[in-house]
Short mmCIF file of C-alpha atoms in Angstrom, two decimals:
data_model
loop_
_atom_site.label_atom_id
_atom_site.label_comp_id
_atom_site.label_asym_id
_atom_site.label_seq_id
_atom_site.Cartn_x
_atom_site.Cartn_y
_atom_site.Cartn_z
CA MET A 230 302.78 102.38 -34.67
CA PRO A 231 299.53 100.68 -34.03
CA PRO A 232 298.01 99.28 -36.89
CA ARG A 233 295.04 101.54 -38.35
CA THR A 234 291.71 100.46 -38.65
CA SER A 235 289.30 101.73 -41.24
CA LEU A 236 286.36 103.64 -39.63
CA LYS A 237 283.62 101.65 -41.85
CA ARG A 238 285.05 98.27 -40.39
CA ARG A 239 284.77 100.11 -36.75
CA LEU A 240 281.26 100.95 -37.36
CA THR A 241 280.51 97.57 -39.02
CA LEU A 242 281.75 95.95 -36.07
CA TRP A 243 279.71 97.94 -33.51
CA LEU A 244 277.00 97.23 -35.23
CA VAL A 245 277.29 93.43 -35.52
CA ALA A 246 278.12 93.42 -31.88
CA ILE A 247 275.05 95.36 -31.09
CA VAL A 248 272.65 93.59 -33.73
CA ALA A 249 274.56 90.04 -32.25
CA GLY A 250 273.58 91.11 -28.51
CA LEU A 251 269.98 91.86 -29.20
CA GLY A 252 269.42 89.15 -32.00
CA THR A 253 270.64 86.55 -29.14
CA LEU A 254 268.17 88.23 -26.71
CA LEU A 255 265.29 88.24 -29.50
CA LEU A 256 266.21 84.48 -30.33
CA ILE A 257 265.85 83.57 -26.67
CA GLU A 258 262.51 85.11 -26.12
CA ALA A 259 261.23 83.85 -29.85
CA TYR A 260 262.19 80.10 -28.29
CA THR A 261 260.50 80.80 -25.10
CA SER A 262 257.41 82.20 -26.87
CA ALA A 263 257.26 79.20 -29.10
CA ARG A 264 257.62 76.87 -26.48
CA LYS A 265 254.69 78.34 -24.50
CA ALA A 266 252.77 78.88 -27.93
CA ALA A 267 253.08 75.13 -28.35
CA ASP A 268 252.02 74.33 -24.96
CA ARG A 269 248.84 76.54 -25.24
CA ALA A 270 247.72 74.92 -28.38
CA MET A 271 248.45 71.42 -27.23
CA ASP A 272 247.10 72.19 -23.54
CA GLY A 273 243.67 73.08 -25.62
CA GLN A 274 243.90 69.79 -27.10
CA LEU A 275 244.12 68.07 -23.55
CA GLU A 276 241.23 70.35 -22.40
CA ALA A 277 238.87 69.50 -25.55
CA ALA A 278 239.72 65.55 -24.91
CA SER A 279 238.88 65.67 -21.15
CA LEU A 280 235.39 67.62 -22.05
CA THR A 281 234.96 64.90 -24.76
CA ILE A 282 235.95 62.09 -22.47
CA ALA A 283 233.47 63.94 -19.63
CA GLU A 284 230.35 63.91 -21.81
CA SER A 285 230.96 60.37 -22.14
CA LEU A 286 230.68 59.56 -18.48
CA GLN A 287 227.72 58.13 -17.04
CA TRP A 288 226.27 57.09 -13.47
CA PRO A 289 223.66 54.11 -13.96
CA GLU A 290 222.76 53.07 -10.60
CA GLY A 291 224.84 55.49 -9.13
CA ASN A 292 228.35 53.91 -10.47
CA PRO A 293 230.54 55.85 -12.79
CA THR A 294 231.07 54.24 -15.92
CA LEU A 295 233.12 55.11 -19.19
CA GLU A 296 233.27 53.91 -22.81
CA MET A 297 235.96 55.98 -24.26
CA PRO A 298 235.07 57.89 -27.35
CA ALA A 299 237.68 57.05 -30.27
CA SER A 300 237.26 61.06 -31.20
CA ALA A 301 238.94 62.07 -27.45
CA LEU A 302 241.71 59.37 -28.17
CA GLN A 303 242.30 61.00 -31.49
CA ILE A 304 242.59 64.29 -29.97
CA LEU A 305 245.30 63.32 -27.61
CA ALA A 306 247.31 61.50 -30.10
CA THR A 307 247.26 64.77 -32.44
CA ARG A 308 249.01 64.83 -36.04
CA TRP A 309 252.14 63.41 -34.62
CA GLN A 310 250.69 60.13 -33.25
CA GLU A 311 251.65 61.00 -29.93
CA ARG A 312 251.23 57.85 -26.91
CA VAL A 313 248.18 59.10 -25.01
CA PHE A 314 247.45 58.23 -21.57
CA TYR A 315 244.17 58.48 -19.38
CA TRP A 316 242.91 57.58 -15.48
CA LEU A 317 239.43 57.97 -14.57
CA GLN A 318 239.38 57.83 -10.82
CA ALA A 319 236.52 57.98 -8.24
CA ASP A 320 236.61 60.41 -5.40
CA ASN A 321 237.19 58.14 -2.78
CA GLY A 322 240.33 56.77 -4.73
CA THR A 323 239.15 53.54 -6.86
CA THR A 324 240.37 53.44 -10.09
CA ILE A 325 237.53 53.11 -12.60
CA THR A 326 239.19 52.78 -15.94
CA GLN A 327 242.88 53.91 -16.96
CA ASN A 328 244.97 52.76 -19.69
CA ALA A 329 248.24 53.63 -17.63
CA ASP A 330 249.52 53.98 -14.06
CA LEU A 331 250.04 57.60 -14.12
CA PRO A 332 252.43 59.36 -11.57
CA ILE A 333 249.63 61.47 -9.92
CA THR A 334 250.10 62.53 -6.32
CA GLY A 335 247.83 63.13 -3.78
CA ALA A 336 248.78 66.91 -3.86
CA MET A 337 248.27 66.95 -7.82
CA ARG A 338 244.53 65.38 -6.97
CA ALA A 339 243.89 68.14 -4.29
CA GLU A 340 244.82 70.95 -6.69
CA ALA A 341 242.72 69.07 -9.24
CA ARG A 342 239.62 69.57 -7.19
CA GLN A 343 240.06 73.52 -6.93
CA GLU A 344 240.09 73.90 -10.99
CA PRO A 345 241.50 72.09 -14.06
CA VAL A 346 245.24 71.85 -13.74
CA TYR A 347 248.41 71.18 -16.44
CA LEU A 348 251.51 69.42 -15.22
CA ASP A 349 254.70 68.23 -16.50
CA ALA A 350 255.78 64.57 -15.46
CA ARG A 351 257.72 61.38 -16.26
CA TYR A 352 256.14 58.35 -17.03
CA ASP A 353 258.40 55.37 -18.46
CA GLY A 354 261.29 57.62 -19.04
CA GLN A 355 259.52 59.79 -21.25
CA PRO A 356 258.23 63.44 -20.59
CA ILE A 357 254.69 63.46 -20.57
CA ARG A 358 252.08 66.78 -20.49
CA LEU A 359 249.00 66.01 -18.15
CA SER A 360 245.55 67.81 -17.39
CA GLY A 361 243.62 66.98 -14.81
CA ARG A 362 240.02 67.98 -13.37
CA GLU A 363 236.86 67.10 -11.66
CA VAL A 364 233.82 66.14 -13.12
CA ASP A 365 230.46 66.34 -11.56
CA SER A 366 227.81 63.88 -12.18
CA ALA A 367 225.17 66.56 -13.27
CA GLY A 368 221.65 65.29 -14.43
CA TRP A 369 222.16 61.86 -12.86
CA ASP A 370 220.89 60.72 -9.21
CA THR A 371 224.30 60.57 -7.61
CA GLN A 372 226.25 63.39 -6.67
CA GLU A 373 229.73 61.55 -6.72
CA PRO A 374 232.45 63.56 -8.69
CA VAL A 375 235.15 61.64 -10.24
CA GLN A 376 238.53 62.83 -11.52
CA LEU A 377 239.75 62.52 -15.04
CA TRP A 378 243.41 62.71 -15.77
CA VAL A 379 244.64 62.63 -19.55
CA GLY A 380 248.06 62.83 -20.99
CA HIS A 381 250.36 62.36 -24.08
CA THR A 382 254.00 62.55 -24.86
CA ARG A 383 255.69 65.79 -25.39
CA HIS A 384 257.20 64.71 -28.95
CA GLY A 385 254.46 66.73 -30.53
CA ARG A 386 255.14 69.89 -28.64
CA ASP A 387 258.66 69.85 -28.95
CA LEU A 388 257.94 69.61 -32.95
CA LEU A 389 255.26 72.51 -32.74
CA ALA A 390 257.74 74.72 -30.80
CA ARG A 391 260.62 73.95 -33.46
CA GLU A 392 258.62 75.27 -36.06
CA LEU A 393 257.15 77.91 -34.56
CA PHE A 394 260.75 78.81 -33.60
CA ARG A 395 261.93 78.22 -37.08
CA LYS A 396 259.22 80.36 -38.63
CA SER A 397 260.48 83.06 -36.06
CA ALA A 398 264.08 82.87 -36.93
CA THR A 399 263.57 82.79 -40.64
CA ARG A 400 261.87 86.03 -40.24
CA PHE A 401 264.42 87.45 -37.68
CA ALA A 402 267.36 86.44 -40.39
CA ALA A 403 265.66 88.11 -43.23
CA MET A 404 264.95 91.03 -41.45
CA VAL A 405 268.57 91.15 -40.36
CA LEU A 406 269.82 90.79 -43.77
CA ILE A 407 267.60 93.29 -44.99
CA THR A 408 268.67 95.75 -42.18
CA ALA A 409 272.55 94.85 -43.11
CA ALA A 410 271.91 95.60 -46.75
CA LEU A 411 270.09 99.05 -45.96
CA VAL A 412 272.75 99.72 -42.90
CA GLY A 413 275.53 99.16 -45.54
CA ILE A 414 273.95 101.41 -48.13
CA ALA A 415 273.45 104.15 -45.37
CA MET A 416 276.86 103.69 -44.15
CA HIS A 417 278.30 104.06 -47.93
CA THR A 418 275.98 107.48 -48.23
CA MET A 419 277.01 108.92 -44.93
CA LEU A 420 280.45 108.59 -45.47
CA ALA A 421 280.50 110.27 -48.83
CA PRO A 422 281.39 113.41 -47.50
CA LEU A 423 284.59 112.07 -46.02
CA ARG A 424 285.44 110.53 -49.31
CA ARG A 425 285.13 114.05 -51.00
CA LEU A 426 287.10 115.82 -48.29
CA ARG A 427 289.65 112.81 -48.95
CA GLN A 428 289.57 113.40 -53.05
CA ALA A 429 289.76 117.02 -52.49
CA LEU A 430 292.79 116.80 -50.34
CA ARG A 431 294.45 114.33 -52.90
CA GLU A 432 293.77 116.59 -55.94
CA ARG A 433 295.39 119.60 -54.06
CA ARG A 434 298.88 120.60 -55.00
CA ALA A 435 301.52 120.98 -52.94
CA GLU A 436 301.56 124.73 -53.17
CA GLU A 437 297.94 125.24 -52.92
CA ASN A 438 296.64 126.32 -49.68
CA SER A 439 293.23 127.94 -50.59
CA PRO A 440 290.25 127.19 -47.94
CA LEU A 441 288.26 123.81 -48.85
CA MET A 442 284.96 124.77 -50.33
CA LEU A 443 282.99 121.37 -49.47
CA ASP A 444 279.26 121.02 -48.58
CA VAL A 445 279.78 118.59 -45.79
CA PRO A 446 277.69 117.54 -42.92
CA ARG A 447 277.26 119.80 -39.67
CA GLU A 448 279.61 117.17 -37.64
CA MET A 449 282.31 117.52 -40.25
CA GLN A 450 282.44 121.25 -40.34
CA GLU A 451 284.54 121.50 -37.43
CA LEU A 452 287.29 119.47 -39.50
CA VAL A 453 286.96 121.37 -42.50
CA GLU A 454 287.15 124.79 -40.44
CA THR A 455 290.59 123.09 -38.93
CA LEU A 456 292.13 122.25 -41.77
CA ASN A 457 290.94 125.79 -43.57
CA ARG A 458 292.73 127.51 -40.40
CA LEU A 459 295.75 125.33 -41.19
CA PHE A 460 295.79 125.98 -44.83
CA ALA A 461 295.74 130.24 -43.76
CA ASP A 462 298.45 129.42 -41.51
CA GLN A 463 300.65 127.95 -44.44
CA ARG A 464 299.79 130.91 -46.32
CA HIS A 465 300.68 133.41 -43.84
CA HIS A 466 304.25 131.57 -43.08
CA ARG A 467 304.48 131.24 -46.84
CA ASP A 468 304.03 134.82 -47.50
CA ALA A 469 305.95 135.68 -44.69
CA LEU A 470 308.80 133.55 -46.25
CA LEU A 471 308.81 134.96 -49.26
CA ARG A 472 308.69 138.10 -48.01
CA PHE A 473 311.90 137.45 -46.09
CA ILE A 474 313.61 135.73 -49.23
CA ALA A 475 312.84 139.19 -51.04
CA ASP A 476 314.22 141.44 -48.25
CA ALA A 477 316.85 139.27 -47.62
CA SER A 478 317.82 139.09 -51.58
CA HIS A 479 317.48 143.38 -51.57
CA GLN A 480 319.71 143.60 -48.38
CA LEU A 481 322.51 141.31 -49.93
CA LYS A 482 322.39 142.95 -53.25
CA THR A 483 323.16 146.21 -52.20
CA PRO A 484 326.73 145.50 -50.22
CA LEU A 485 327.49 143.02 -53.12
CA ALA A 486 326.86 145.57 -55.39
CA GLY A 487 328.80 148.10 -53.46
CA LEU A 488 331.81 145.72 -53.14
CA GLN A 489 331.83 145.17 -56.81
CA SER A 490 331.71 148.75 -57.58
CA THR A 491 334.69 149.84 -55.45
CA SER A 492 336.61 147.04 -56.39
CA GLU A 493 335.92 147.87 -60.20
CA LEU A 494 337.04 151.56 -59.15
CA ALA A 495 340.35 150.42 -57.40
CA LEU A 496 341.43 148.55 -60.43
CA THR A 497 341.13 151.11 -62.76
CA SER A 498 343.37 153.41 -60.71
CA LYS A 499 347.40 153.07 -60.44
CA GLU A 500 347.79 154.90 -56.89
CA PRO A 501 348.51 152.77 -54.00
CA GLY A 502 346.58 155.04 -51.80
CA VAL A 503 343.54 154.27 -53.73
CA TRP A 504 343.69 150.53 -53.41
CA HIS A 505 344.55 151.23 -49.58
CA GLN A 506 340.95 153.05 -49.36
CA ALA A 507 339.08 150.50 -51.57
CA LEU A 508 340.64 147.68 -49.02
CA VAL A 509 339.40 148.98 -46.17
CA THR A 510 335.67 149.78 -47.63
CA VAL A 511 335.80 146.19 -49.07
CA HIS A 512 336.80 145.08 -45.60
CA ASP A 513 333.76 147.23 -43.56
CA SER A 514 331.29 146.19 -46.35
CA ALA A 515 332.57 142.53 -45.87
CA GLY A 516 332.07 142.43 -42.04
CA ARG A 517 328.41 144.03 -42.31
CA THR A 518 327.87 141.22 -45.19
CA SER A 519 328.75 138.52 -42.76
CA ARG A 520 326.87 139.92 -39.95
CA LEU A 521 323.81 140.31 -42.06
CA ALA A 522 324.03 136.92 -43.47
CA GLY A 523 324.87 135.46 -39.77
CA GLN A 524 321.71 137.12 -38.24
CA MET A 525 319.68 136.03 -41.09
CA LEU A 526 320.58 132.48 -40.61
CA SER A 527 319.83 132.85 -37.16
CA LEU A 528 316.16 134.07 -37.55
CA THR A 529 315.74 131.54 -39.86
CA ARG A 530 316.69 128.91 -37.24
CA LEU A 531 314.57 130.28 -34.74
CA GLN A 532 311.67 130.24 -37.24
CA HIS A 533 312.05 126.64 -37.73
CA LEU A 534 312.89 125.25 -34.45
CA GLY A 535 310.51 123.25 -32.69
CA PRO A 536 309.56 123.52 -29.06
CA LEU A 537 311.62 123.89 -26.48
CA HIS A 538 314.00 120.87 -26.17
CA GLU A 539 316.91 122.42 -24.24
CA ARG A 540 314.75 123.99 -21.72
CA GLN A 541 316.56 124.20 -18.27
CA PRO A 542 316.73 126.32 -15.37
CA LEU A 543 319.34 129.09 -15.51
CA ALA A 544 320.72 131.88 -13.69
CA LEU A 545 319.19 134.87 -15.59
CA ASP A 546 320.99 137.70 -13.45
CA ARG A 547 324.66 135.66 -13.57
CA LEU A 548 324.27 135.48 -17.31
CA MET A 549 323.57 139.06 -17.54
CA ARG A 550 326.63 140.01 -15.64
CA GLU A 551 328.66 137.93 -17.83
CA ILE A 552 327.28 139.34 -21.02
CA THR A 553 327.49 143.00 -19.66
CA VAL A 554 331.23 142.23 -18.68
CA ASP A 555 331.88 140.78 -22.14
CA TRP A 556 330.44 143.65 -24.18
CA ALA A 557 332.62 146.32 -21.90
CA ASP A 558 335.64 144.84 -23.01
CA ARG A 559 334.76 145.51 -26.99
CA GLN A 560 335.75 148.22 -29.22
CA ASP A 561 332.14 149.52 -29.90
CA SER A 562 331.21 149.79 -25.87
CA ARG A 563 334.00 152.63 -25.21
CA ASP A 564 331.90 155.16 -26.64
CA HIS A 565 328.68 154.29 -24.69
CA ASP A 566 328.05 154.12 -21.08
CA LEU A 567 327.17 150.26 -20.72
CA GLY A 568 325.71 149.65 -17.21
CA LEU A 569 323.92 146.74 -15.15
CA ALA A 570 320.90 147.30 -12.70
CA ILE A 571 319.36 144.16 -10.83
CA GLU A 572 316.55 145.04 -8.90
CA ALA A 573 314.73 141.85 -8.49
CA PRO A 574 315.45 139.40 -5.78
CA ALA A 575 318.70 137.53 -6.45
CA PRO A 576 319.31 134.67 -7.51
CA VAL A 577 316.78 135.18 -10.49
CA TRP A 578 316.16 131.51 -12.00
CA VAL A 579 314.12 131.26 -15.00
CA GLU A 580 313.51 128.02 -17.38
CA GLY A 581 314.75 128.59 -20.99
CA GLU A 582 317.13 127.74 -23.47
CA SER A 583 320.75 129.33 -22.47
CA TRP A 584 322.23 130.13 -26.10
CA ALA A 585 318.51 131.48 -27.20
CA LEU A 586 318.85 134.22 -24.03
CA ARG A 587 322.31 134.86 -24.84
CA GLU A 588 321.30 135.81 -28.35
CA LEU A 589 318.62 137.75 -27.13
CA LEU A 590 320.65 139.70 -24.92
CA ASN A 591 323.50 140.11 -27.34
CA ASN A 592 320.99 141.32 -30.32
CA LEU A 593 319.53 144.12 -27.44
CA ILE A 594 322.66 145.56 -26.88
CA ASP A 595 324.17 145.40 -30.24
CA ASN A 596 320.78 146.94 -31.33
CA ALA A 597 321.48 150.11 -28.85
CA PHE A 598 324.95 150.81 -29.93
CA ARG A 599 324.17 150.89 -32.97
CA TYR A 600 321.07 153.22 -33.16
CA THR A 601 322.25 155.66 -30.31
CA PRO A 602 324.55 158.29 -30.38
CA PRO A 603 328.10 158.11 -29.16
CA GLY A 604 327.78 159.19 -25.48
CA SER A 605 324.56 157.66 -24.84
CA GLU A 606 323.67 155.59 -21.47
CA ILE A 607 322.59 152.29 -21.99
CA THR A 608 321.09 149.92 -18.69
CA LEU A 609 320.45 146.51 -19.06
CA ALA A 610 318.20 145.86 -16.35
CA LEU A 611 316.19 143.00 -14.58
CA ARG A 612 313.36 144.26 -12.30
CA GLY A 613 310.56 141.85 -10.52
CA ASP A 614 309.21 140.37 -7.67
CA GLU A 615 309.29 136.78 -6.47
CA ALA A 616 307.03 135.45 -9.28
CA TRP A 617 308.05 137.25 -12.39
CA VAL A 618 310.88 139.34 -13.67
CA THR A 619 311.34 141.99 -16.21
CA LEU A 620 314.43 142.09 -18.12
CA ALA A 621 315.01 145.49 -20.32
CA ILE A 622 317.18 147.25 -21.93
CA GLU A 623 316.85 151.26 -21.76
CA ASP A 624 318.90 153.71 -23.29
CA ASP A 625 318.73 157.92 -23.77
CA GLY A 626 318.95 158.03 -27.31
CA PRO A 627 316.88 159.63 -29.62
CA GLY A 628 314.12 157.30 -29.64
CA VAL A 629 311.73 156.16 -32.63
CA ASP A 630 308.58 157.89 -34.06
CA ALA A 631 305.45 156.51 -32.32
CA GLU A 632 304.22 154.95 -35.59
CA SER A 633 307.55 153.02 -35.88
CA LEU A 634 306.97 151.14 -32.75
CA ASP A 635 304.80 148.33 -33.91
CA ARG A 636 307.12 147.38 -36.58
CA LEU A 637 310.51 147.35 -35.10
CA THR A 638 310.40 143.71 -34.39
CA ARG A 639 309.72 142.75 -38.17
CA PRO A 640 312.55 141.81 -40.27
CA PHE A 641 314.70 144.28 -41.86
CA GLU A 642 312.60 147.10 -39.94
CA ARG A 643 314.88 150.30 -38.64
CA GLY A 644 313.39 153.03 -36.74
CA HIS A 645 315.90 155.51 -38.12
CA ARG A 646 315.84 155.49 -41.75
CA GLN A 647 318.81 157.05 -42.63
CA ASP A 648 320.56 154.36 -40.92
CA THR A 649 322.82 152.28 -43.34
CA HIS A 650 324.55 150.25 -40.98
CA GLY A 651 322.05 148.19 -38.88
CA SER A 652 320.14 144.94 -40.36
CA GLY A 653 317.18 145.26 -39.06
CA LEU A 654 317.22 141.80 -37.75
CA GLY A 655 318.46 142.50 -34.19
CA LEU A 656 315.15 142.95 -32.66
CA ALA A 657 313.33 140.53 -35.27
CA ILE A 658 315.70 137.85 -33.79
CA ALA A 659 315.25 138.78 -30.00
CA ASP A 660 311.19 139.05 -30.53
CA SER A 661 311.43 135.55 -32.13
CA ILE A 662 313.74 133.97 -28.89
CA ALA A 663 311.10 135.89 -26.53
CA GLY A 664 308.18 134.04 -28.24
CA ARG A 665 309.80 130.51 -28.02
CA HIS A 666 309.85 131.41 -24.22
CA GLY A 667 306.35 132.30 -23.83
CA SER A 668 307.06 136.19 -24.04
CA ARG A 669 307.19 139.09 -26.84
CA LEU A 670 309.03 142.22 -26.83
CA ASN A 671 307.76 145.40 -25.77
CA VAL A 672 309.00 148.38 -27.37
CA SER A 673 308.29 151.75 -26.07
CA ASN A 674 309.85 155.46 -25.90
CA ARG A 675 311.05 157.06 -22.60
CA THR A 676 310.12 160.10 -21.34
CA PRO A 677 311.87 162.62 -21.80
CA ARG A 678 313.91 160.69 -24.18
CA GLY A 679 314.88 157.43 -25.09
CA LEU A 680 314.00 153.69 -25.83
CA ARG A 681 312.91 150.62 -23.63
CA ILE A 682 312.59 147.53 -24.99
CA CYS A 683 311.67 144.54 -22.34
CA LEU A 684 310.08 141.21 -21.80
CA THR A 685 308.46 139.58 -19.20
CA LEU A 686 309.71 135.92 -17.59
CA PRO A 687 308.08 133.63 -14.86
CA ARG A 688 310.78 132.61 -12.33
CA CYS A 689 311.38 129.06 -11.41
CA GLN A 690 312.78 127.05 -8.54
CA PRO A 691 316.82 126.74 -8.94
CA PRO A 692 317.75 123.11 -10.09
CA GLU A 693 318.78 121.56 -6.67
CA GLU A 694 315.16 122.51 -5.83
CA SER A 695 313.41 121.16 -8.45
CA ALA A 696 315.01 118.06 -7.97
CA GLY A 697 314.25 117.62 -4.58
#
């Protein structure tokens, strides 16, 4: 048996997996956003430093000169004391002033002529961030523009990005913890109906099968209804079992009381003839009682058997011939005209349990012999087509009252109330066997007189064709 897992644990694992997946995506997005925010903030400082330096540019006598303002260097250094770089270059490529030979290419200079640019580069083995723009000589006699490039190392940017990410991650972790606590409370609350159902089932006694009266959510209502149907079936089977036990006790009490009274009367007499008659009565009563006990055991066995476990193809017409020949040789059949009518394409293969179908046929024939007068015609018939066959037993006896037909398949029910020789179990056994084979007994009166009992079974392929 595979190990059982908790529903709460499975829900928790699913939630953890979902939160872990979404959390990973959110943390990646938070890290990316933190780096972009740090770049925007620090690029703003590069721009501020560039504008400060541009305001300090002068073109006396047409030549650009620059006295580097300390405030610009402070802006570039930031609060993390970055290493700063600058390079002022004339339009013809001549360097005006610089503090480092920055890795600026012709393509970068051409791009800076169009608009201010921000680029990542490496200098002296370190990653740096550069900003370049073209500065016009507005207000001076000369119109010669210059390019100004400023930059600093990325250490401050990385620290700022980490700080921003750490704040986002802290808020996310707090949100996850709060969510986990709320989910735990919600899960405990949502599983409360299951706990109430479990407690209600644990507190039930073994003999208790009354319906469950619980207020449960709509999703659990079907489960409660299924359990109530199960309890209803248990009540039905329990009531049926109690009725059967009560009827069986009554049925066994009567012949046993008769045996006792007969033996007591015989013991008070000294006549051998009285003793002989008492022995005959005891013998007959013991035979009927033995048959009654055997039928009750058969019915109980059928009612408590599981699904068909010995199911196999068998020739029903051949089985009917064997049983008919066997009954024709018995003493009971000498006062009746027992016949067999096979009116279906032979051979007739059906799928079932051989012992059960044999028991069914024996009970149908025995029932017909017991409840029909001597000289009656009894026919065991098999009719049908290539798909279905109907097994029937028909007689020309007195039949049964119409209101009694539906009760004949119940235990200890007799169609002839004045009869004391039958047990009333034969048709109940036959109906149980029919039910195991997916059918049921149909009992009806014949016209002008007589009784017909039948059941319908599907045909199947013979064993050799099934194997092939």
